[in-house]
PDB file of C-alpha atoms in Angstrom:
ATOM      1  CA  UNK A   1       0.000   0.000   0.000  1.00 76.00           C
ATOM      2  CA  UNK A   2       1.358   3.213  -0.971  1.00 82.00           C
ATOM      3  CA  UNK A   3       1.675   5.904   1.783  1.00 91.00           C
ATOM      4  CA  UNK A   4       1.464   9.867   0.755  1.00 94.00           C
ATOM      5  CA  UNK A   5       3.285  12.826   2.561  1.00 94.00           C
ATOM      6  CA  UNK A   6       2.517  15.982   1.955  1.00 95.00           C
ATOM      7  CA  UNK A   7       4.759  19.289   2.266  1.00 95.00           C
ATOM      8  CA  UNK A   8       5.459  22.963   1.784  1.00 97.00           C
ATOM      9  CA  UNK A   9       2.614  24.730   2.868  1.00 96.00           C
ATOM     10  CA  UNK A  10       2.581  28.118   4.665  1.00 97.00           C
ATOM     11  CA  UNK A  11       1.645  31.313   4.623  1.00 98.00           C
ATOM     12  CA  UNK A  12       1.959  32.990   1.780  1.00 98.00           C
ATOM     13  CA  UNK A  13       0.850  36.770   0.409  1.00 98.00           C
ATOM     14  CA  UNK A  14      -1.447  37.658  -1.999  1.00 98.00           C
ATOM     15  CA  UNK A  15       0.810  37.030  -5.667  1.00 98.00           C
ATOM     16  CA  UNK A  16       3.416  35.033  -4.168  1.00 98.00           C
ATOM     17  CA  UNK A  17       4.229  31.561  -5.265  1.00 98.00           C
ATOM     18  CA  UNK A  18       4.438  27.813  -3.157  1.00 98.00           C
ATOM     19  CA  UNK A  19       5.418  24.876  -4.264  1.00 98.00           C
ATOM     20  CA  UNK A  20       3.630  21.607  -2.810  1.00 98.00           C
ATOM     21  CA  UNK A  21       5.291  18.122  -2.670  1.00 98.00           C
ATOM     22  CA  UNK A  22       4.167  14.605  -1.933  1.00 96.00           C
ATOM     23  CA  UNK A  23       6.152  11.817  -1.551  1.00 94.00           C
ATOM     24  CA  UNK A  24       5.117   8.458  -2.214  1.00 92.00           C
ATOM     25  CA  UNK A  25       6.211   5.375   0.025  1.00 87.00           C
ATOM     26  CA  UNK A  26       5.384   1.860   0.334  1.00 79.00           C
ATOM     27  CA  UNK A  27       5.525   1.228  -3.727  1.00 73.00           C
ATOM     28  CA  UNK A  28       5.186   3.344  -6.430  1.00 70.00           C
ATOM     29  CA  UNK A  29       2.644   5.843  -7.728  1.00 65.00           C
ATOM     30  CA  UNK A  30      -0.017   4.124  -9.315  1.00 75.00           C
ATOM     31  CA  UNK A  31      -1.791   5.533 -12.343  1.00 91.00           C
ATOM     32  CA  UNK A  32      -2.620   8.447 -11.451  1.00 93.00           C
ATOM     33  CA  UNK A  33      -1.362  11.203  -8.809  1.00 94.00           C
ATOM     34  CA  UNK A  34      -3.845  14.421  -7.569  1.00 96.00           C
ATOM     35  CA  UNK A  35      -3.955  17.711  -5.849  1.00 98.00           C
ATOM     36  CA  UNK A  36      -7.469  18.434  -4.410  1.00 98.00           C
ATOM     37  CA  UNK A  37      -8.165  21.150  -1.774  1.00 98.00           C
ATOM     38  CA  UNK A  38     -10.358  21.570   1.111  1.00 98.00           C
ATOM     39  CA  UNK A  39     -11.814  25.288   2.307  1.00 97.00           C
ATOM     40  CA  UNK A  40     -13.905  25.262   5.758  1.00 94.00           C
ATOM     41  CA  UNK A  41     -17.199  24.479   4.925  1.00 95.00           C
ATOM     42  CA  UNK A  42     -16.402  23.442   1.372  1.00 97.00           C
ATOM     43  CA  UNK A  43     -16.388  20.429  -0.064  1.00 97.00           C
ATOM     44  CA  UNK A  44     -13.203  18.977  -1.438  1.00 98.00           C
ATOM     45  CA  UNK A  45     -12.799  19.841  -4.961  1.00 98.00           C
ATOM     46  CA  UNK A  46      -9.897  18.735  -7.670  1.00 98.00           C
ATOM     47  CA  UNK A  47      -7.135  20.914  -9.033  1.00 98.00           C
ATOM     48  CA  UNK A  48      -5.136  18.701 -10.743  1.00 98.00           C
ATOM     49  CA  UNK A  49      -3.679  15.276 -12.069  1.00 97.00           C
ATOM     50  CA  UNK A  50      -0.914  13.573 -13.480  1.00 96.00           C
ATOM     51  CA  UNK A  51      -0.773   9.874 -15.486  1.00 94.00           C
ATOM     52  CA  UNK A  52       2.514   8.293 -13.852  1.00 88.00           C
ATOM     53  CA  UNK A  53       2.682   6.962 -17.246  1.00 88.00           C
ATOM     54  CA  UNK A  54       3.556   9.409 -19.580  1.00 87.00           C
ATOM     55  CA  UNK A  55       3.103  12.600 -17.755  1.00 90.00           C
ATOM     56  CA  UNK A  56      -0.090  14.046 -19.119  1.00 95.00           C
ATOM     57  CA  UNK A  57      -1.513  16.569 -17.196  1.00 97.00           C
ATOM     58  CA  UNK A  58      -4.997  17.648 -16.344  1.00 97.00           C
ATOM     59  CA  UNK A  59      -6.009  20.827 -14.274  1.00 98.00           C
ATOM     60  CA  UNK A  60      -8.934  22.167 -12.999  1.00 96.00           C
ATOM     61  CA  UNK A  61     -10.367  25.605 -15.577  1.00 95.00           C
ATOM     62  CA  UNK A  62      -9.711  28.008 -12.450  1.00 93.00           C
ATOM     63  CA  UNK A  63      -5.999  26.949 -11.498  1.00 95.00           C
ATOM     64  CA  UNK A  64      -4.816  26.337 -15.338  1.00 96.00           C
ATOM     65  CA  UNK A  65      -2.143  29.055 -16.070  1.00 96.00           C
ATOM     66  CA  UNK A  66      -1.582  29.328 -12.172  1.00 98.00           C
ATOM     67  CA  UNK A  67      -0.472  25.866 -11.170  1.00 98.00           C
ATOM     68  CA  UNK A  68       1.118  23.064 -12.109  1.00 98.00           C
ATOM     69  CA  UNK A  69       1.573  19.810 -11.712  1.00 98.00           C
ATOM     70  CA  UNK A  70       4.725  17.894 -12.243  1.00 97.00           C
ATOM     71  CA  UNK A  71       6.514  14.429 -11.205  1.00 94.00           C
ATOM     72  CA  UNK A  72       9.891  12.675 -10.262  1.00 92.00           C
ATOM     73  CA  UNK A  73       9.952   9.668 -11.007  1.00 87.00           C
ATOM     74  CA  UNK A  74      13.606   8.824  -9.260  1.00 89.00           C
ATOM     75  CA  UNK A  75      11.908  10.695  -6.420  1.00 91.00           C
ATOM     76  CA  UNK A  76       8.549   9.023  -6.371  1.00 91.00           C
ATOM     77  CA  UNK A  77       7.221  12.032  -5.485  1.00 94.00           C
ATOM     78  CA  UNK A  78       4.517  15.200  -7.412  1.00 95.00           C
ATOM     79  CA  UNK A  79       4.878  18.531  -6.634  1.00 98.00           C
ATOM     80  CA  UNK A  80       2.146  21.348  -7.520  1.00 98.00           C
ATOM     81  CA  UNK A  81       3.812  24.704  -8.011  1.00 98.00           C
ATOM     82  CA  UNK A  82       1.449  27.082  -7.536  1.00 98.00           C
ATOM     83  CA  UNK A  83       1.443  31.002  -8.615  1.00 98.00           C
ATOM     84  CA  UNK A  84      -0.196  34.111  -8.497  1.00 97.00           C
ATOM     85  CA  UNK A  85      -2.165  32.890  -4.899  1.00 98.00           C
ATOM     86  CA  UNK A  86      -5.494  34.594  -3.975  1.00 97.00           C
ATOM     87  CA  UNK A  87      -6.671  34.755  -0.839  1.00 97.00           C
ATOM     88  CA  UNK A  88      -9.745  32.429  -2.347  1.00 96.00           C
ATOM     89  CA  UNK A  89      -6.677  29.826  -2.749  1.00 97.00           C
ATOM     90  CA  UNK A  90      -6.203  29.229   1.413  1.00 97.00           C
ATOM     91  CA  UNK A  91      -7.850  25.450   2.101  1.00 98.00           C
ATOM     92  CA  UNK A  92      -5.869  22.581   3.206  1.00 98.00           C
ATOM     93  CA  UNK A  93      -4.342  20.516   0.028  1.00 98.00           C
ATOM     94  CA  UNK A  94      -4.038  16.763   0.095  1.00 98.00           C
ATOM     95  CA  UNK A  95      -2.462  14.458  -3.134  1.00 97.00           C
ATOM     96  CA  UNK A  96      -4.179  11.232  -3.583  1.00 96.00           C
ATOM     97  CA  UNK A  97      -3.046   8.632  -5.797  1.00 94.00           C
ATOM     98  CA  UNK A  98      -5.479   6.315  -8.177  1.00 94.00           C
ATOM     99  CA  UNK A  99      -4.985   2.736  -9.180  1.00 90.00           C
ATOM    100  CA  UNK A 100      -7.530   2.724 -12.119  1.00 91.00           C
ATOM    101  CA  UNK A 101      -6.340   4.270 -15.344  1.00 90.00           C
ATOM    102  CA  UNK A 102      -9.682   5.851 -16.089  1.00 92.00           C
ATOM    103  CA  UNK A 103      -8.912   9.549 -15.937  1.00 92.00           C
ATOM    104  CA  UNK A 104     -11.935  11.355 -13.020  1.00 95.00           C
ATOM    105  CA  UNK A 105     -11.891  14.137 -10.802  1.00 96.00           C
ATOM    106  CA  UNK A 106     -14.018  12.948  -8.324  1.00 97.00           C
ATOM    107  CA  UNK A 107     -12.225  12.754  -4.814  1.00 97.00           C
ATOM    108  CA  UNK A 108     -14.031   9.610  -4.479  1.00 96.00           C
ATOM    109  CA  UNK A 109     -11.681   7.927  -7.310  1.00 95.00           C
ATOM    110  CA  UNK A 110      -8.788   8.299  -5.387  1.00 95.00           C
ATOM    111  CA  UNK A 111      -8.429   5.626  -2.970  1.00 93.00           C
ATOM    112  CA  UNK A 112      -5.319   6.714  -1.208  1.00 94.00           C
ATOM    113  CA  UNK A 113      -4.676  10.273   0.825  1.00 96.00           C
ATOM    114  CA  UNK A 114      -2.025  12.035   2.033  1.00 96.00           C
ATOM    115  CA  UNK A 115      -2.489  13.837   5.666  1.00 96.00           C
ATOM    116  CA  UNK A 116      -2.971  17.304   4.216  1.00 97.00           C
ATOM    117  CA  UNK A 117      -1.057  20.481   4.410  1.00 97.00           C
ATOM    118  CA  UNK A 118      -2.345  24.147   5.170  1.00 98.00           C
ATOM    119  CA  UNK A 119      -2.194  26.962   2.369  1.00 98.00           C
ATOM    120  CA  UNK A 120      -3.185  30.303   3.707  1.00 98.00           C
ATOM    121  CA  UNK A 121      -2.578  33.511   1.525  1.00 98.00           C
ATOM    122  CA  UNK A 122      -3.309  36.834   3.089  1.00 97.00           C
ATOM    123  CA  UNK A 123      -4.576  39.685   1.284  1.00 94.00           C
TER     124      UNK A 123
END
């Protein structure tokens, strides 16, 4: 079973830039690693994926141009660099990996979490 850990969160101003990483343990990524996010009193939403195989990319419309997704593979680990912050950006970010290679978005496709980091960006 494959074991995420998050890192790099913080606090971060309005415009400035973080870069997220999760490391995988256990075995490798699977087929697919994620970045979804979690506001108080939101529901968990996706921002965006990555095929191990092959690197494609997927991103969520509000995020695309702003983050991005990327992978070691020597590392076993994703990052999600993430620019231009808005204050609407602070939630709590987890990576999940998926074991299916059918491409979703829905959190509930993802069987495995990482613990979850906090993003805050002040205005």
């Amino acid at each position: 079973q494959v074991q995420l850990v998050e890192s790099g969160g913080g606090l971060v101003q309005a415009g400035g830039s973080l870069r997220l990483s999760c490391a995988a343990s256990g075995r490798t990524f699977s087929a697919y690693g994620g970045w979804f996010r979690q506001a108080p009193g939101k529901e968990r939403e996706f921002l965006a994926a990555i095929k191990w195989s092959g690197g494609y990319t997927y991103y969520r419309h509000s995020v695309k141009g702003r983050f991005t997704i990327s992978r070691d593979n020597a590392k076993n680990t994703v990052y999600l660099q993430m620019n231009s912050l808005k204050p609407e950006d602070t939630a709590v970010y987890y990576c999940a990996a998926r074991n299916s290679y059918i491409y979703t978005e829905s959190p509930s496709g993802y069987s495995v979490w990482g613990q979850g980091t906090q993003v805050t960006v002040s205005s």
